[in-house]
mmCIF file of C-alpha atoms in Angstrom:
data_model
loop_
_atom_site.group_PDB
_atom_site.id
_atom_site.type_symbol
_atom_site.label_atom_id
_atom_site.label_comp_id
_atom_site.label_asym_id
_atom_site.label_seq_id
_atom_site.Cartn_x
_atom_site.Cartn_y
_atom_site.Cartn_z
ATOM 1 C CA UNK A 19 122.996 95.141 70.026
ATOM 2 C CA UNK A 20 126.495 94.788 68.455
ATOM 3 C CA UNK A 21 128.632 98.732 68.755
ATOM 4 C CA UNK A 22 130.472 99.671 65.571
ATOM 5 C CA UNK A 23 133.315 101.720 66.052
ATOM 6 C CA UNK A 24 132.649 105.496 63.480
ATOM 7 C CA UNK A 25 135.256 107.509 64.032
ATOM 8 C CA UNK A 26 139.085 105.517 64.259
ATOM 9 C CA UNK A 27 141.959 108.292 64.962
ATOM 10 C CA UNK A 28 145.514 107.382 63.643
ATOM 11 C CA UNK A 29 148.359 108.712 66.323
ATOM 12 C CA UNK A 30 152.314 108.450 65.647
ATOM 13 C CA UNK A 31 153.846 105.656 67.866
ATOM 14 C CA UNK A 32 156.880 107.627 67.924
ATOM 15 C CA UNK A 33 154.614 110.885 69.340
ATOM 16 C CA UNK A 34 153.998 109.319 72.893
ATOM 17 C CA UNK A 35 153.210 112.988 74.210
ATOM 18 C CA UNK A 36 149.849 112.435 71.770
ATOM 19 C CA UNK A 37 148.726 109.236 73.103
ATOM 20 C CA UNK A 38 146.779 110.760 75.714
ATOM 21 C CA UNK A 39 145.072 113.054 73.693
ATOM 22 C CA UNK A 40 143.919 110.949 71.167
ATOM 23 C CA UNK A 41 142.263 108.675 73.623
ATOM 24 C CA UNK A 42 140.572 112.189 74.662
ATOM 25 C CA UNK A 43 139.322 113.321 71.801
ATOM 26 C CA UNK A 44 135.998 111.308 71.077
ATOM 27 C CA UNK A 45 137.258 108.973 68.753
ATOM 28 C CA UNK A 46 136.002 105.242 68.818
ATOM 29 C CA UNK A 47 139.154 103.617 68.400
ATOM 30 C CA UNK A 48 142.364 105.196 68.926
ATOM 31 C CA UNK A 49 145.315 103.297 66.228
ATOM 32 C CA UNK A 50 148.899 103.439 67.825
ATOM 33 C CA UNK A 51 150.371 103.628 64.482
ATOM 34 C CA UNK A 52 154.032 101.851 64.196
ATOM 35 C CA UNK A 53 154.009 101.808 60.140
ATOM 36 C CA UNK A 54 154.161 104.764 57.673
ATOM 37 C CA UNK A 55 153.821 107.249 60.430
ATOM 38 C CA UNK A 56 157.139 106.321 61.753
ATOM 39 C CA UNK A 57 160.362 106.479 60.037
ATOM 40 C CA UNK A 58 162.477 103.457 60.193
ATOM 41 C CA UNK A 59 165.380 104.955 62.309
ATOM 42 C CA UNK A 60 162.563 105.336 65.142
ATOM 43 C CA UNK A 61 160.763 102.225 64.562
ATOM 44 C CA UNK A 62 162.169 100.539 67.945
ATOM 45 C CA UNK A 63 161.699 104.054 70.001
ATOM 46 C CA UNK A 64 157.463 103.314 68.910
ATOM 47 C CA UNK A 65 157.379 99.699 69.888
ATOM 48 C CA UNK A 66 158.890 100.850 73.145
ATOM 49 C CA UNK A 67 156.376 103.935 73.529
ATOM 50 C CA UNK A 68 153.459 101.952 72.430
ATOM 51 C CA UNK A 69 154.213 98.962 75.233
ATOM 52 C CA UNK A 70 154.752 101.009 77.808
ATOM 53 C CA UNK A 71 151.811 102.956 77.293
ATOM 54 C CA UNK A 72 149.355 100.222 77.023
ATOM 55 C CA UNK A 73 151.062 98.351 80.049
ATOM 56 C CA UNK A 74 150.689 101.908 81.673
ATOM 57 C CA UNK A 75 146.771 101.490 80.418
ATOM 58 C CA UNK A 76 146.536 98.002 81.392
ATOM 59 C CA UNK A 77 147.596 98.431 85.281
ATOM 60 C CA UNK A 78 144.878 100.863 85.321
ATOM 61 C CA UNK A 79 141.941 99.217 83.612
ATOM 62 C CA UNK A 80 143.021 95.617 84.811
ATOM 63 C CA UNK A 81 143.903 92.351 82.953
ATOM 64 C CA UNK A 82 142.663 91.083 79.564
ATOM 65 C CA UNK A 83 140.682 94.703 78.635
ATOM 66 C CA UNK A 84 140.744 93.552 74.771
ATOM 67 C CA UNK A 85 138.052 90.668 76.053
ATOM 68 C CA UNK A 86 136.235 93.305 79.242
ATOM 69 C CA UNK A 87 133.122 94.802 77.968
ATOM 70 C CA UNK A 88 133.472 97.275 80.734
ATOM 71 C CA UNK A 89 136.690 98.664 79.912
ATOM 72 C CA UNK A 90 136.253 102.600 80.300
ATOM 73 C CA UNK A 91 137.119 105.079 76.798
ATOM 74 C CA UNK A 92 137.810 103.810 73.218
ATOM 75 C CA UNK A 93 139.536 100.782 72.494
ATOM 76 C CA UNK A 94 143.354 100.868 71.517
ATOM 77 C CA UNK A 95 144.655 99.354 68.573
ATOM 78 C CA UNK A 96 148.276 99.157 67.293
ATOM 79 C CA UNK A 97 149.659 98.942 63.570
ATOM 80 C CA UNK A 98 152.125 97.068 63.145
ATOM 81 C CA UNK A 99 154.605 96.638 60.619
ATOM 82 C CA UNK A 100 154.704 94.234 57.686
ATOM 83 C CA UNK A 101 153.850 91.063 59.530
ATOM 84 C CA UNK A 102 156.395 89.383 57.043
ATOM 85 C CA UNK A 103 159.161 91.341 57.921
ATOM 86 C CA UNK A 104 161.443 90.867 60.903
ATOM 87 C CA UNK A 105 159.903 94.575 62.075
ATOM 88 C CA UNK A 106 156.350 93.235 62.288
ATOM 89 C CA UNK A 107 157.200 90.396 63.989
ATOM 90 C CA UNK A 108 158.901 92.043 66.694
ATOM 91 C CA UNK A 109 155.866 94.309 67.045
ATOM 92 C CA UNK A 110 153.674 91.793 66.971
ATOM 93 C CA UNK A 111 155.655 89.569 69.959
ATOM 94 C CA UNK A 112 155.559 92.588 71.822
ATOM 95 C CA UNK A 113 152.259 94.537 71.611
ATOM 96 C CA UNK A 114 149.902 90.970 70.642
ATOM 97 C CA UNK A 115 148.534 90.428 74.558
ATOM 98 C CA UNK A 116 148.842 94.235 75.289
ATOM 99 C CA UNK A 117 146.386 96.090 72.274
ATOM 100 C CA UNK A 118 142.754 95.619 72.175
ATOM 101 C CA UNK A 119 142.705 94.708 68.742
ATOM 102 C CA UNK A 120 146.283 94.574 66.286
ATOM 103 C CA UNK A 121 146.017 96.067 62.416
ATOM 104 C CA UNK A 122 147.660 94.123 60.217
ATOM 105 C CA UNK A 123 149.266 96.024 57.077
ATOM 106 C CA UNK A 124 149.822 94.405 53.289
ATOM 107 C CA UNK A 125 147.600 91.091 53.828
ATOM 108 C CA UNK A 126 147.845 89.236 50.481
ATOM 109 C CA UNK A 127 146.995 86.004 51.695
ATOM 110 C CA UNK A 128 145.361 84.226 54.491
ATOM 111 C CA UNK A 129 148.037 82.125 55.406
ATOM 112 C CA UNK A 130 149.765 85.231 57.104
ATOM 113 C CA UNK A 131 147.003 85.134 59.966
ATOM 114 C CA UNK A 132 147.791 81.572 60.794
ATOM 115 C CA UNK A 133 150.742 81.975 63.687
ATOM 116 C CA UNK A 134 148.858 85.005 65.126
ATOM 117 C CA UNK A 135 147.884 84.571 68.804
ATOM 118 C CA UNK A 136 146.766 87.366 71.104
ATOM 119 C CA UNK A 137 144.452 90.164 70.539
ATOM 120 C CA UNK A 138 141.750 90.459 67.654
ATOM 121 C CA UNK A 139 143.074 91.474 64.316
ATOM 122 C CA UNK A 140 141.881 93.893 61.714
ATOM 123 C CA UNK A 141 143.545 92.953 58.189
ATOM 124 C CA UNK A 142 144.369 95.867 56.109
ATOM 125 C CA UNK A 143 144.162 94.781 51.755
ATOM 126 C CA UNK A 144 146.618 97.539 50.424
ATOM 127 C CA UNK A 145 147.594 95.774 47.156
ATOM 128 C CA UNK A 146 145.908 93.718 44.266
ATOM 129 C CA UNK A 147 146.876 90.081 45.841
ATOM 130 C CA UNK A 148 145.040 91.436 48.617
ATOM 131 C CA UNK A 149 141.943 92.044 47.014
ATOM 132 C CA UNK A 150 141.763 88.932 45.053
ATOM 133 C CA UNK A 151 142.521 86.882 48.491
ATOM 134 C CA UNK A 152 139.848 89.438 50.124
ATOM 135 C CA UNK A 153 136.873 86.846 51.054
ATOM 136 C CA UNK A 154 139.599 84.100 52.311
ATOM 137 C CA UNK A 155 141.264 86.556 54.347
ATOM 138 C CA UNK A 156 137.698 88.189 55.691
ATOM 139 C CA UNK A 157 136.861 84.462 56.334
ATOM 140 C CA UNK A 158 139.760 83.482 58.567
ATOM 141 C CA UNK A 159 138.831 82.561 62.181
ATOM 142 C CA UNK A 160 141.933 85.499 63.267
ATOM 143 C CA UNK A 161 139.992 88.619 61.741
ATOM 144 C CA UNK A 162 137.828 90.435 63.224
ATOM 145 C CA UNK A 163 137.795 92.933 60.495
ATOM 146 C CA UNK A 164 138.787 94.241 57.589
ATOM 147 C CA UNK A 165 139.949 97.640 55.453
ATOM 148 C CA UNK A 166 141.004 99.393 52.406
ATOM 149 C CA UNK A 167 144.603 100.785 52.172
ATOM 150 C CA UNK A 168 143.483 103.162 49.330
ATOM 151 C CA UNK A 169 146.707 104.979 48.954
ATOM 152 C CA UNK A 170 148.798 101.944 48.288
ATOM 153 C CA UNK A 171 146.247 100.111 46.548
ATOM 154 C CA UNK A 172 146.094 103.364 43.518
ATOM 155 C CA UNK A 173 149.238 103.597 42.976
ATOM 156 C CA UNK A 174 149.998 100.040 42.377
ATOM 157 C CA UNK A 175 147.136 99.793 39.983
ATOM 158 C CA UNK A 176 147.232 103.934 38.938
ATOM 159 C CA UNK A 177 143.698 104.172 39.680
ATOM 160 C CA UNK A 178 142.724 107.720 39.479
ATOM 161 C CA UNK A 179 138.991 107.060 38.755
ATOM 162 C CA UNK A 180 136.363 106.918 42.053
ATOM 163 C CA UNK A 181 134.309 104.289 39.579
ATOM 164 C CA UNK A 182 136.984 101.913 39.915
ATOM 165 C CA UNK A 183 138.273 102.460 43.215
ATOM 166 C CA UNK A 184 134.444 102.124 44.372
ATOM 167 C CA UNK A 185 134.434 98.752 42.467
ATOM 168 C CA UNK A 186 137.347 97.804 44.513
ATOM 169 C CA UNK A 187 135.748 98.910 47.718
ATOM 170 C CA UNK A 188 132.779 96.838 47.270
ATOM 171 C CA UNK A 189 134.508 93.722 46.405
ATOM 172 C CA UNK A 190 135.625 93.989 50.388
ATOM 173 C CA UNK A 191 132.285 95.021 51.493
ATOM 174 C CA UNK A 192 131.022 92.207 50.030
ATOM 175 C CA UNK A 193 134.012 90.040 51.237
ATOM 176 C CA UNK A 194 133.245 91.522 54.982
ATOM 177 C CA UNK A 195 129.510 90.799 54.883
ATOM 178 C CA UNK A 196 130.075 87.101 53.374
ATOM 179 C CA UNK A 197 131.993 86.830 56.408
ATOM 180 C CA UNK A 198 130.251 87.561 59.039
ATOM 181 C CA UNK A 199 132.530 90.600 59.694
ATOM 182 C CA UNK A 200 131.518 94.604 60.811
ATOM 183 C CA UNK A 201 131.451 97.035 57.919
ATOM 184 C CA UNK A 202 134.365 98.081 56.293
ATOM 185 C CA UNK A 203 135.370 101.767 57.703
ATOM 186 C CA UNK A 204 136.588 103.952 55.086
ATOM 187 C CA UNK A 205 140.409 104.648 54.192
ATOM 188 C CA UNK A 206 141.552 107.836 55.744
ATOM 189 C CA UNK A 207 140.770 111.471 53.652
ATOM 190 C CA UNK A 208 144.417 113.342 53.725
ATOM 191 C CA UNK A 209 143.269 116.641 53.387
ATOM 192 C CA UNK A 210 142.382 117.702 57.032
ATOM 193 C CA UNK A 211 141.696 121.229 56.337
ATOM 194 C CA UNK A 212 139.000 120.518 53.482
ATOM 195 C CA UNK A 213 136.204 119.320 55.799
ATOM 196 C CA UNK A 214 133.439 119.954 53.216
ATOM 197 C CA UNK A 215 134.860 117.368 50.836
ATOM 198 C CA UNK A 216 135.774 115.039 53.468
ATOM 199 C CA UNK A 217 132.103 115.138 54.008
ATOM 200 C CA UNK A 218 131.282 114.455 50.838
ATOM 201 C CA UNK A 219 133.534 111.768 50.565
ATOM 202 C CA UNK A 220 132.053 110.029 53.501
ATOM 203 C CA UNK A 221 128.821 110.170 52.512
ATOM 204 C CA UNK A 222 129.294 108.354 49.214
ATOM 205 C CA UNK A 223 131.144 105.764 51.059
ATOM 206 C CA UNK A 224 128.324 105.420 53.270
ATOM 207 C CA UNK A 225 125.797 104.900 50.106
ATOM 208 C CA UNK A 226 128.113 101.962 48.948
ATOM 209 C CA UNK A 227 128.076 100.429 52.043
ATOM 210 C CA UNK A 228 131.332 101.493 53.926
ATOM 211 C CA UNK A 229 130.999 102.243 57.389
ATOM 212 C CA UNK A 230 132.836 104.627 60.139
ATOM 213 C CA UNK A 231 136.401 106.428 58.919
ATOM 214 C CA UNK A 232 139.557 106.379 60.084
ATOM 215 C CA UNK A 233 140.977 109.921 60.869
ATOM 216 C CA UNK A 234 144.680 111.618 60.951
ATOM 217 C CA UNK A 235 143.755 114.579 62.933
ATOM 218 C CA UNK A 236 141.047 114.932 65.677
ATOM 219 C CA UNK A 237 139.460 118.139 63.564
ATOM 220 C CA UNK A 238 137.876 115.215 60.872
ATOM 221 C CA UNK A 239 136.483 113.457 63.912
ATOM 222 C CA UNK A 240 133.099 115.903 64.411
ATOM 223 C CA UNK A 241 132.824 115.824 60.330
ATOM 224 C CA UNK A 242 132.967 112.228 60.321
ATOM 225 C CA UNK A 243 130.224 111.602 62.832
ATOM 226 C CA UNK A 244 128.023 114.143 61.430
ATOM 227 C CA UNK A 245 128.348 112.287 58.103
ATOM 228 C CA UNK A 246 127.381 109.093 59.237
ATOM 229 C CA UNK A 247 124.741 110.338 61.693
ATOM 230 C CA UNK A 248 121.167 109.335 60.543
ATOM 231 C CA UNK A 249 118.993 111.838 59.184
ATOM 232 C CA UNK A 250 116.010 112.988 60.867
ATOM 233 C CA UNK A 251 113.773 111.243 58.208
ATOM 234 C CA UNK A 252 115.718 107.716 58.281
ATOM 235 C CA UNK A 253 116.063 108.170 62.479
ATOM 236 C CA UNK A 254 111.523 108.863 62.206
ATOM 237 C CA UNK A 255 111.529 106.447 59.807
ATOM 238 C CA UNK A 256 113.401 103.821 61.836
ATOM 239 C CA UNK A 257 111.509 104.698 65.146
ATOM 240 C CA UNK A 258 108.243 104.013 63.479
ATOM 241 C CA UNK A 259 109.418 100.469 62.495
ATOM 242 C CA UNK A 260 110.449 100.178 65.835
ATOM 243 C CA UNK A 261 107.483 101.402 67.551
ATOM 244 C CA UNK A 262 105.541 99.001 65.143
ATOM 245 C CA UNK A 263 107.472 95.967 66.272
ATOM 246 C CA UNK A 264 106.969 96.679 69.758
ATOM 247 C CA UNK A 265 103.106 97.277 69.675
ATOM 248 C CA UNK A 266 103.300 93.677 67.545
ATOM 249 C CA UNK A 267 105.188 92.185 70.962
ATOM 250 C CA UNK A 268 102.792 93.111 72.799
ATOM 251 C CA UNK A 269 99.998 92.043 71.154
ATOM 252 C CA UNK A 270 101.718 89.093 70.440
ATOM 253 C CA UNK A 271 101.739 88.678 66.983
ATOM 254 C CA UNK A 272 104.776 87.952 64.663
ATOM 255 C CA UNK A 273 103.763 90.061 61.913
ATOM 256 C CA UNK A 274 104.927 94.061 62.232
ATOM 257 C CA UNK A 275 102.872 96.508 60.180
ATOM 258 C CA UNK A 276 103.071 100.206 60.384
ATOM 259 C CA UNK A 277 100.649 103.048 60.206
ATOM 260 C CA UNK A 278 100.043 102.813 56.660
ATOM 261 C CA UNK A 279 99.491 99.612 56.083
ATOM 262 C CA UNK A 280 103.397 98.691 54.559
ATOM 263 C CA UNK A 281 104.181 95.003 56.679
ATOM 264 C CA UNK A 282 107.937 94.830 57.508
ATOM 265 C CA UNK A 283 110.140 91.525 58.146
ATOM 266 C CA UNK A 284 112.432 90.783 61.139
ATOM 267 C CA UNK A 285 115.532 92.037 59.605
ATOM 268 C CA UNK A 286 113.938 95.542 58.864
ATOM 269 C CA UNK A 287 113.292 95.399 62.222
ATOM 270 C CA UNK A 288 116.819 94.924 63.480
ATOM 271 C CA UNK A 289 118.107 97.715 61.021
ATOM 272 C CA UNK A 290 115.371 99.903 62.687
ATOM 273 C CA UNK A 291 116.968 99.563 65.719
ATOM 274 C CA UNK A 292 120.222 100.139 64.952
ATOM 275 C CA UNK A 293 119.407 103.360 63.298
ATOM 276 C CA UNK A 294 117.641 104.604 66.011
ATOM 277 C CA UNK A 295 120.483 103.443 68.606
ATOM 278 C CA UNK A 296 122.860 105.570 65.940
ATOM 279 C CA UNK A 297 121.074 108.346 66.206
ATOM 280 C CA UNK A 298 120.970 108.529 69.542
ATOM 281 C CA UNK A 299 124.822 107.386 70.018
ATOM 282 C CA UNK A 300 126.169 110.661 67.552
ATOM 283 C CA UNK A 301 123.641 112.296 68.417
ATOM 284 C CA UNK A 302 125.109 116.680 68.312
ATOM 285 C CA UNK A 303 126.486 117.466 71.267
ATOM 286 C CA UNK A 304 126.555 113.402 72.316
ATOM 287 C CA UNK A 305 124.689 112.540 74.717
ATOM 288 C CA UNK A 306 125.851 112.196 78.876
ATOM 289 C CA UNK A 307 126.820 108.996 79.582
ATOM 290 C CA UNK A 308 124.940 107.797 82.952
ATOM 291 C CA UNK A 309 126.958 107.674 85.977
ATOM 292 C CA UNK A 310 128.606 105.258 86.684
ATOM 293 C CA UNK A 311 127.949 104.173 82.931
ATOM 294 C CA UNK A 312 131.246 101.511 80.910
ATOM 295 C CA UNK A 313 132.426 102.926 77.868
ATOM 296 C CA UNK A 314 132.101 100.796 74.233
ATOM 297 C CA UNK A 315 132.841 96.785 74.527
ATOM 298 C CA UNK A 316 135.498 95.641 72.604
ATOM 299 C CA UNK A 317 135.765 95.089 69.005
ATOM 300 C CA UNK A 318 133.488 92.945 67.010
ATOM 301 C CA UNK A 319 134.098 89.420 66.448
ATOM 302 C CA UNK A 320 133.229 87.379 63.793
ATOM 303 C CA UNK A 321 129.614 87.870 63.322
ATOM 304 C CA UNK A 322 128.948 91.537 63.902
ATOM 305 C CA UNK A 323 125.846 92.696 62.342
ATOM 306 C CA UNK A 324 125.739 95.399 59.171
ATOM 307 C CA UNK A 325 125.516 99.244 59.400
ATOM 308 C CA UNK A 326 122.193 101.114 59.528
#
């Protein structure tokens, strides 16, 4: 069964004292962030943190841990700078073979992703020419993922309205799924002391299809789970498909029907599952890992399935 990241925590490349931290907080993915959290006259002091810390991580976990499934904690990603600009490149060159996955900022095109070599990469569509070129950049053999840079993405087109930013945000759900690619996560929610409407916002992402959140500050983390946490009706609901499915294995049958008659196909099945493994997985407190138990594989590849 294919693990989605939920919770993705931003930290400041240029804040090495945090790195640590982040990784401890719970989050799924921790994002060594070398764009707009760093200001240009510390751009090189990042690069420098970020290298040595994942060479640091790397000596520790062993060789190649973007392609281990038993690599312990959450995965590291970096993002980089402009991949057109002579700053991106340099990040790229040096943190590419090091990160578990790298987050590409300002895709417009997919012929940016061709000279990329090294870890997976996660292209970020932050402007209108991104989210025209969305389903050939979600297609490209490079990406394993894709996301919304709302912030940018409003104020080049002044979008104030949640109608039209939600049309935008399913044209890359749709591009992601056409793809083959995990659910889009959501864009990050700025306000981290208003956790009641970051749960509200994360909830209506989840009914159009968005998946997981990135975070600024661990305190969204908890909110963010909680919001994409099944509830106890969908996580019964699921277990009865599932409990259906496996009564039809035994019996050996290909057709699963439940209790009240309702028959249910294969890929009803699957999503069963998956909701039920959710559950489980954010489950409040989380559950103990087993001794001697890996943390998450690495990130998706081409292929992933959907969200529950």
């Amino acid at each position: 069964m294919t693990w989605l990241p939920v919770t993705w925590l931003y930290v400041p490349g240029d804040r090495p004292e945090r790195f640590a931290k982040a990784v401890a907080s719970g989050a799924d993915v921790v994002i060594i962030d070398l764009e707009d959290a760093v200001a240009p006259a510390r751009k090189d002091a990042a690069r420098e943190n970020a290298v040595a810390y994942l060479r640091d991580r790397r000596a520790t976990l062993g060789p190649q841990t973007h392609v281990r499934a038993d690599a312990p904690g959450p995965q590291v990603h970096v993002r980089v700078n402009d991949p057109a600009t002579g700053c991106g490149r340099d990040d790229l060159a040096a943190v590419g073979e090091l990160a578990d996955a790298v987050r590409l900022p300002k895709v417009e095109s997919a012929a940016v992703l061709d000279a990329l070599t090294g870890a997976p990469a996660y292209a970020l569509l932050e402007s209108a020419a991104g989210i025209v070129s969305a389903r050939q950049i979600a297609a490209h053999p490079r990406v394993a993922g894709v996301a919304l840079g709302e912030q940018d993405l409003a104020a080049e087109l002044a979008i104030t309205d949640e109608q039209a930013m939600n049309h935008l945000r399913l044209q890359v759900v749709l591009a992601a799924a056409a793809a083959g690619l995990p659910p889009v996560p959501m864009s990050v929610y700025p306000d981290v002391k208003d956790e009641a409407g970051l749960l509200a916002s994360c909830l209506a992402g989840r009914a159009i299809g968005l998946f997981g959140r990135t975070a600024i500050h661990p305190r969204q983390i908890p909110v963010i789970r909680r919001a994409f946490r099944p509830t106890e009706e969908e996580a019964a609901r699921a277990a009865e498909v599932v409990a259906a499915a496996e009564r039809a294995e035994r019996a050996g049958v290909g057709a699963v029907a439940l209790p009240d008659g309702r028959f249910v196909d294969a890929p009803i099945v699957a999503r069963a599952r998956r909701t039920v493994e959710l559950a489980r997985r954010l489950a409040d407190p989380p559950p103990r890992p087993a001794p001697g138990s890996a943390g998450p594989p690495p990130p998706s590849t081409p292929g992933s399935a959907d969200p529950p």
